Short mmCIF file of C-alpha atoms and ligand atoms in Angstrom, two decimals:
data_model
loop_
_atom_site.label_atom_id
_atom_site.label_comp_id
_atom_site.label_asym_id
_atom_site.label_seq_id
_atom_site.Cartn_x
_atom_site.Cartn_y
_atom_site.Cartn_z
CA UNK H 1 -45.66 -27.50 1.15
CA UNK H 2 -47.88 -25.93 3.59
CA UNK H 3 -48.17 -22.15 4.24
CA UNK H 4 -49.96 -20.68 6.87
CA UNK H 5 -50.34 -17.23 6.27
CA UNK H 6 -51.05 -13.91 9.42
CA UNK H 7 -51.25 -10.54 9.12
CA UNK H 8 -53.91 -7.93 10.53
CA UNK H 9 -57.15 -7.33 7.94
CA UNK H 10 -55.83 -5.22 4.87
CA UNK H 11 -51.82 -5.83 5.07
CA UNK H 12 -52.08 -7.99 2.02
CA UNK H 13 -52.22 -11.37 3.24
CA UNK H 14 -54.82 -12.39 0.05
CA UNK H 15 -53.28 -10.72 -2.37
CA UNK H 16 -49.48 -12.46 -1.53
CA UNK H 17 -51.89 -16.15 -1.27
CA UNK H 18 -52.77 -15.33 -4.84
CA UNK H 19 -49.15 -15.02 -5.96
CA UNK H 20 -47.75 -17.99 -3.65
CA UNK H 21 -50.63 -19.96 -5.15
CA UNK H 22 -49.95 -19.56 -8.18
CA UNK H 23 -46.04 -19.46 -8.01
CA UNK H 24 -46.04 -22.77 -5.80
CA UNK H 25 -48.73 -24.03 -7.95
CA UNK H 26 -50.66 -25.22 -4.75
CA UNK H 27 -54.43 -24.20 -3.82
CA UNK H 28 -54.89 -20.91 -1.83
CA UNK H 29 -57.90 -21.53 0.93
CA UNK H 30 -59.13 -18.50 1.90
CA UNK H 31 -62.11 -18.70 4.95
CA UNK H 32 -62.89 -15.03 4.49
CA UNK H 33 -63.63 -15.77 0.47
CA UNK H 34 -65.37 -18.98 1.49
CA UNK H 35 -67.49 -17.40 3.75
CA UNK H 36 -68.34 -14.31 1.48
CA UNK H 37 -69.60 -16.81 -1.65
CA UNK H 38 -71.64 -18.77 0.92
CA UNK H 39 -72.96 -15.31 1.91
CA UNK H 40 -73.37 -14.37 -2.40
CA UNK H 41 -75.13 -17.83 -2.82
CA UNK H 42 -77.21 -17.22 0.41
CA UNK H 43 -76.35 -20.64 1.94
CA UNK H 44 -77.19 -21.80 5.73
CA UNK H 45 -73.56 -20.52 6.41
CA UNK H 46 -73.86 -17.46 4.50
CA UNK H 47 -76.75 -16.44 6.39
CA UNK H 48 -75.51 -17.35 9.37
CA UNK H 49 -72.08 -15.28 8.53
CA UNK H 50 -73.62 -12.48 6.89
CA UNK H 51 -74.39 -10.11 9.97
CA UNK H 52 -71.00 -11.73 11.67
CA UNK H 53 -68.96 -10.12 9.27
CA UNK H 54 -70.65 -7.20 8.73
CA UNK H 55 -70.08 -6.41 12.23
CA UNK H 56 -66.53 -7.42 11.92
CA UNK H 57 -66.61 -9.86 14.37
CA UNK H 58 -65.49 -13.52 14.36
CA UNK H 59 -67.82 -16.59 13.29
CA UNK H 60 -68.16 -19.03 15.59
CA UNK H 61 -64.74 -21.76 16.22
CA UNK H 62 -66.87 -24.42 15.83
CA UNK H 63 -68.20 -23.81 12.03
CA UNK H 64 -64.60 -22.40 10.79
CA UNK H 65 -63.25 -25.74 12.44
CA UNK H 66 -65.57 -27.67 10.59
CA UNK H 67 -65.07 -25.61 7.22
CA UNK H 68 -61.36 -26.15 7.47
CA UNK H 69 -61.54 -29.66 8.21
CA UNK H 70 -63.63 -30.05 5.43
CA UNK H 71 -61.40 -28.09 2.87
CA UNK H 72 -58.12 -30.10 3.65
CA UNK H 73 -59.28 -33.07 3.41
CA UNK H 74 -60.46 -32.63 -0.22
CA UNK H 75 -57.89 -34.63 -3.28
CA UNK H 76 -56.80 -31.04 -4.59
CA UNK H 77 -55.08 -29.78 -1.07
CA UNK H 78 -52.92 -33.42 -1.04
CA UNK H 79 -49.89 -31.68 -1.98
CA UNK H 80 -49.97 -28.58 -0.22
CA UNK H 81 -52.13 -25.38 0.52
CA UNK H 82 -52.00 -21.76 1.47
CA UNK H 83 -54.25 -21.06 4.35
CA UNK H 84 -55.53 -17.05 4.17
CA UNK H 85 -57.29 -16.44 7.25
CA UNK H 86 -57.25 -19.54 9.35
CA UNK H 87 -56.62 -19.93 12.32
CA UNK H 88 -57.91 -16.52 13.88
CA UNK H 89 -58.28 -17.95 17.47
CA UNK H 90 -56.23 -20.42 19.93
CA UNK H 91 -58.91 -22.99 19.61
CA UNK H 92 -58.32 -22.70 15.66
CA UNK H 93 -55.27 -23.16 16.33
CA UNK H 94 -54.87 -26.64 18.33
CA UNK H 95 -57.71 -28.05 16.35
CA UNK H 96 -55.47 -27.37 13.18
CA UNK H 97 -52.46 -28.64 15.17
CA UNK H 98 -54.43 -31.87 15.20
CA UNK H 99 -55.64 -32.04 12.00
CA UNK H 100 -52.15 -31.37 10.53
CA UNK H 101 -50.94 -34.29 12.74
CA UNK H 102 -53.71 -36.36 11.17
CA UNK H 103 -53.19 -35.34 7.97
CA UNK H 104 -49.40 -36.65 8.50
CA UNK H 105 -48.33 -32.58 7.58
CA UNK H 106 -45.09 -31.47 8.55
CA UNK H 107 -43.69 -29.26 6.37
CA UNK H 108 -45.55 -26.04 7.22
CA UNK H 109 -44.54 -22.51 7.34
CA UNK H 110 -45.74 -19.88 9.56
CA UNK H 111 -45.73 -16.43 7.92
CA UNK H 112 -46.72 -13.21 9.99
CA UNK H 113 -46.79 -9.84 7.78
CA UNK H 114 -46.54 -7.03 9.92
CA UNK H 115 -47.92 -3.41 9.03
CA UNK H 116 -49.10 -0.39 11.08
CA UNK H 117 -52.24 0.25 12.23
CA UNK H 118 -53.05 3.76 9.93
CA UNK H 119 -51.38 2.17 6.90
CA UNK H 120 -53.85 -0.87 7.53
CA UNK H 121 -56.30 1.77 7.62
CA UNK H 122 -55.34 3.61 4.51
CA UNK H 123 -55.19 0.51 2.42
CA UNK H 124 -58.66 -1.05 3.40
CA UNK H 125 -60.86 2.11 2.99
CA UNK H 126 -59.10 2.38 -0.47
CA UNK H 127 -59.80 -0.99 -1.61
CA UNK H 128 -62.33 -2.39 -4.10
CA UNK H 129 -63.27 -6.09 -4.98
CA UNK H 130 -64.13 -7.27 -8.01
CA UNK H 131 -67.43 -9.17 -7.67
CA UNK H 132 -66.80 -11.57 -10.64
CA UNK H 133 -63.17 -12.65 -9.95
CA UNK H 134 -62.55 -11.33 -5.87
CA UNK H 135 -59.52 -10.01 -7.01
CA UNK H 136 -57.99 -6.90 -4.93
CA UNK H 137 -57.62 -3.52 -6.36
CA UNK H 138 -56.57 0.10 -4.50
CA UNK H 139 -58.68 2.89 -6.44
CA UNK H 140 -55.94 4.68 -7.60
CA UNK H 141 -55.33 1.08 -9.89
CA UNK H 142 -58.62 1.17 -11.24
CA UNK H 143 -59.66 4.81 -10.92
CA UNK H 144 -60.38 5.31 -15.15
CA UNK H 145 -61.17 1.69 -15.29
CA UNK H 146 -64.19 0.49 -16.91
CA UNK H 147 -63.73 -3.23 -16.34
CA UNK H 148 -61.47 -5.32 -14.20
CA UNK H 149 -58.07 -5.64 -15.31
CA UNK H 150 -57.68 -9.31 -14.20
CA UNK H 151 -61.34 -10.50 -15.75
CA UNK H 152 -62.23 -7.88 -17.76
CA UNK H 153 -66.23 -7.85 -16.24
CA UNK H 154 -67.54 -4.38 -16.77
CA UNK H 155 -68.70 -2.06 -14.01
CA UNK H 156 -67.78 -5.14 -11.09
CA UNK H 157 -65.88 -3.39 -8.35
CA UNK H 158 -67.74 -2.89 -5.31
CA UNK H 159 -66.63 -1.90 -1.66
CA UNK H 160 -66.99 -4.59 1.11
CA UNK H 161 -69.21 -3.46 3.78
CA UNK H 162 -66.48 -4.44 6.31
CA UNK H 163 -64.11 -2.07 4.80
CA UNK H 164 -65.41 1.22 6.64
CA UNK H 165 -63.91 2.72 9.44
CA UNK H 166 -65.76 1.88 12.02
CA UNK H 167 -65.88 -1.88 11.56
CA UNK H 168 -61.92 -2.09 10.24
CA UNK H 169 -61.08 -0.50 13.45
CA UNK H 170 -63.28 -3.03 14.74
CA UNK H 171 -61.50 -6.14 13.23
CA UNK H 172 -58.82 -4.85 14.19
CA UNK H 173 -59.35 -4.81 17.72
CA UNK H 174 -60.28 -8.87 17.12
CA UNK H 175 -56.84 -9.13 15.76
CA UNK H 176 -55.32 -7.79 18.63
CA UNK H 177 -57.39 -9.44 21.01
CA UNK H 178 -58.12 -13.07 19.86
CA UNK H 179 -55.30 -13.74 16.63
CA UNK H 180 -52.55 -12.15 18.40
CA UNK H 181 -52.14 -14.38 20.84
CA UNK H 182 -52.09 -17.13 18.63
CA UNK H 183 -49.14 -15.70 17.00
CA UNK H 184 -47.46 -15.21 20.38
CA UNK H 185 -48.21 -18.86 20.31
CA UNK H 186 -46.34 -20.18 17.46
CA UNK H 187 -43.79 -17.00 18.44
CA UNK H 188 -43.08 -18.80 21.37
CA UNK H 189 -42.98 -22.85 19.50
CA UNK H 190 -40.01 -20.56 17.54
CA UNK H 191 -41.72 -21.83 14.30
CA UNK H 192 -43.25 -18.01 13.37
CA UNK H 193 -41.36 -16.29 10.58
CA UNK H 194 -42.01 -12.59 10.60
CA UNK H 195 -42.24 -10.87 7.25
CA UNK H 196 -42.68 -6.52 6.55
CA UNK H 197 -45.92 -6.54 4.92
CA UNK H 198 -44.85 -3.04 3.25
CA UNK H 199 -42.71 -3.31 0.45
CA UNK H 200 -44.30 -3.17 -2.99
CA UNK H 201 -46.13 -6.11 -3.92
CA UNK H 202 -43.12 -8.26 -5.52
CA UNK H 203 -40.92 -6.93 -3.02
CA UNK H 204 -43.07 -8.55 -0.19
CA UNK H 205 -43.18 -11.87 -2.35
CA UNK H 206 -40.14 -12.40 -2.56
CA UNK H 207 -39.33 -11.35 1.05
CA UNK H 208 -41.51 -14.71 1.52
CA UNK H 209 -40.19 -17.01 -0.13
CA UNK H 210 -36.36 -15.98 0.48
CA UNK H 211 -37.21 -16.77 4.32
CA UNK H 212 -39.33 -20.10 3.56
CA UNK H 213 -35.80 -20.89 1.58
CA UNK H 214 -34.09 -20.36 4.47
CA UNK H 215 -35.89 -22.34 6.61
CA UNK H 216 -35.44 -25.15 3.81
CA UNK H 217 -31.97 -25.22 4.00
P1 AMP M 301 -60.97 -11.97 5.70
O1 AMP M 301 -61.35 -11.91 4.26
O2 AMP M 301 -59.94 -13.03 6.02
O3 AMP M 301 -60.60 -10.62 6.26
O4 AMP M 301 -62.29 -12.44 6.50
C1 AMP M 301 -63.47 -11.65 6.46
C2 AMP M 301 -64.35 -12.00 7.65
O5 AMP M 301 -64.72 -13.38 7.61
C3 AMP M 301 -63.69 -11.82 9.03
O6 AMP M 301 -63.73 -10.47 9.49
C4 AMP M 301 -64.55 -12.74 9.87
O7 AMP M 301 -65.81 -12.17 10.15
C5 AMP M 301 -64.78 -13.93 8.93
N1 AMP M 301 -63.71 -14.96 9.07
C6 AMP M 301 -62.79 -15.31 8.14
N2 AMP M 301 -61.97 -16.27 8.61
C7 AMP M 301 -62.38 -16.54 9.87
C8 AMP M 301 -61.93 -17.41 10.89
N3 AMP M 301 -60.86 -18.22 10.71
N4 AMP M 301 -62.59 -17.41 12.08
C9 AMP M 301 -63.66 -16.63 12.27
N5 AMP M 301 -64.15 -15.75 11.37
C10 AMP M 301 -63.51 -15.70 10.16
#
């Protein structure tokens, strides 16, 4: 099974890949995460992406395209993904079309979760990272922690620098701009199942995969 998964910056699109990942037992790709480590490990990409993304903008089509391609191609996403963050633009878009075609995919699922613009807000000034294992925590969930509760690294959150105001308002103006109309896209193919980004955490989850079980039967 393939999931392809939408939803403005900060409405929790990485955190449910984590859980779909590991529930469907199928790889979650993530181009924001593989962008970041080549950006840690101070690759040709990274440095290439670093001031992108501070700035909140987009990287270039033509090196997420190639990324992508890349990624799905590799033995471990044979029997299905979760794509976090991919496609962002209409040329991500048909390119995928055409790789999924290629790849002989046909059993994907679009999933758009929806949120408001000052909860988005809310949620991605509040967030922390840990550096060791990227997961996602709100500061009130690690507020008298000393370590990470997932990896247990001491003293490894840290803020992304695209999570201040200026720049989230930023990305989102790139959502609404350049990904929205690729969900009007797939909106308009019929094939875009629309999902409230914000229930609790399981509550969204399960939102999920009741509607992908629709769809399967
Ligand atoms: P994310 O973690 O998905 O919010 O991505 C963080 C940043 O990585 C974005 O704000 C972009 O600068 C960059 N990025 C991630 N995915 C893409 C993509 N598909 N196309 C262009 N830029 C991307």
């Amino acid at each position: 099974m393939q999931l392809i998964l939408f939803g403005a910056p900060g409405v929790g699109k990485g955190t449910q890949a984590k859980i779909l990942a590991t529930r469907l037992r199928i790889p979650h790709i993530s181009t924001g995460d593989i962008l970041r480590d080549a950006v840690r490990n101070q690759t040709a990409l990274g440095v290439k992406a670093h001031e992108i993304i501070s700035r909140g903008e987009l990287v270039p089509d033509d090196i997420m395209i190639g990324i992508i391609n890349d990624t799905l191609n590799q033995p471990r996403c044979k029997d299905g993904f979760i794509l976090d963050g991919f496609p962002r633009t209409l040329a991500q878009a048909k390119e995928l079309e055409k790789l999924l075609s290629e790849l002989k995919l046909s059993d994907v699922f679009y999933i758009n979760l929806t949120a408001n613009t000052e909860e988005i807000i809310k949620r991605l000034t509040n967030r922390r990272a840990c550096k060791v294992c990227q997961n996602i925590f709100s500061l009130n969930e690690i507020e008298d922690k000393l370590k990470c509760p997932i990896c247990s690294s001491p003293d490894s959150f840290y803020q992304r620098n695209d999570d201040n105001e200026d720049i989230i308002r930023n990305r989102l103006n790139v959502f609404n701009n350049t990904t929205q109309p690729v969900l009007d896209y797939y909106a308009r193919k019929n094939i875009l199942i629309t999902v409230d980004g914000l229930g609790t955490i399981d509550d969204v989850t399960e939102h999920i995969l009741t509607a992908i079980e629709a769809k399967l039967n």
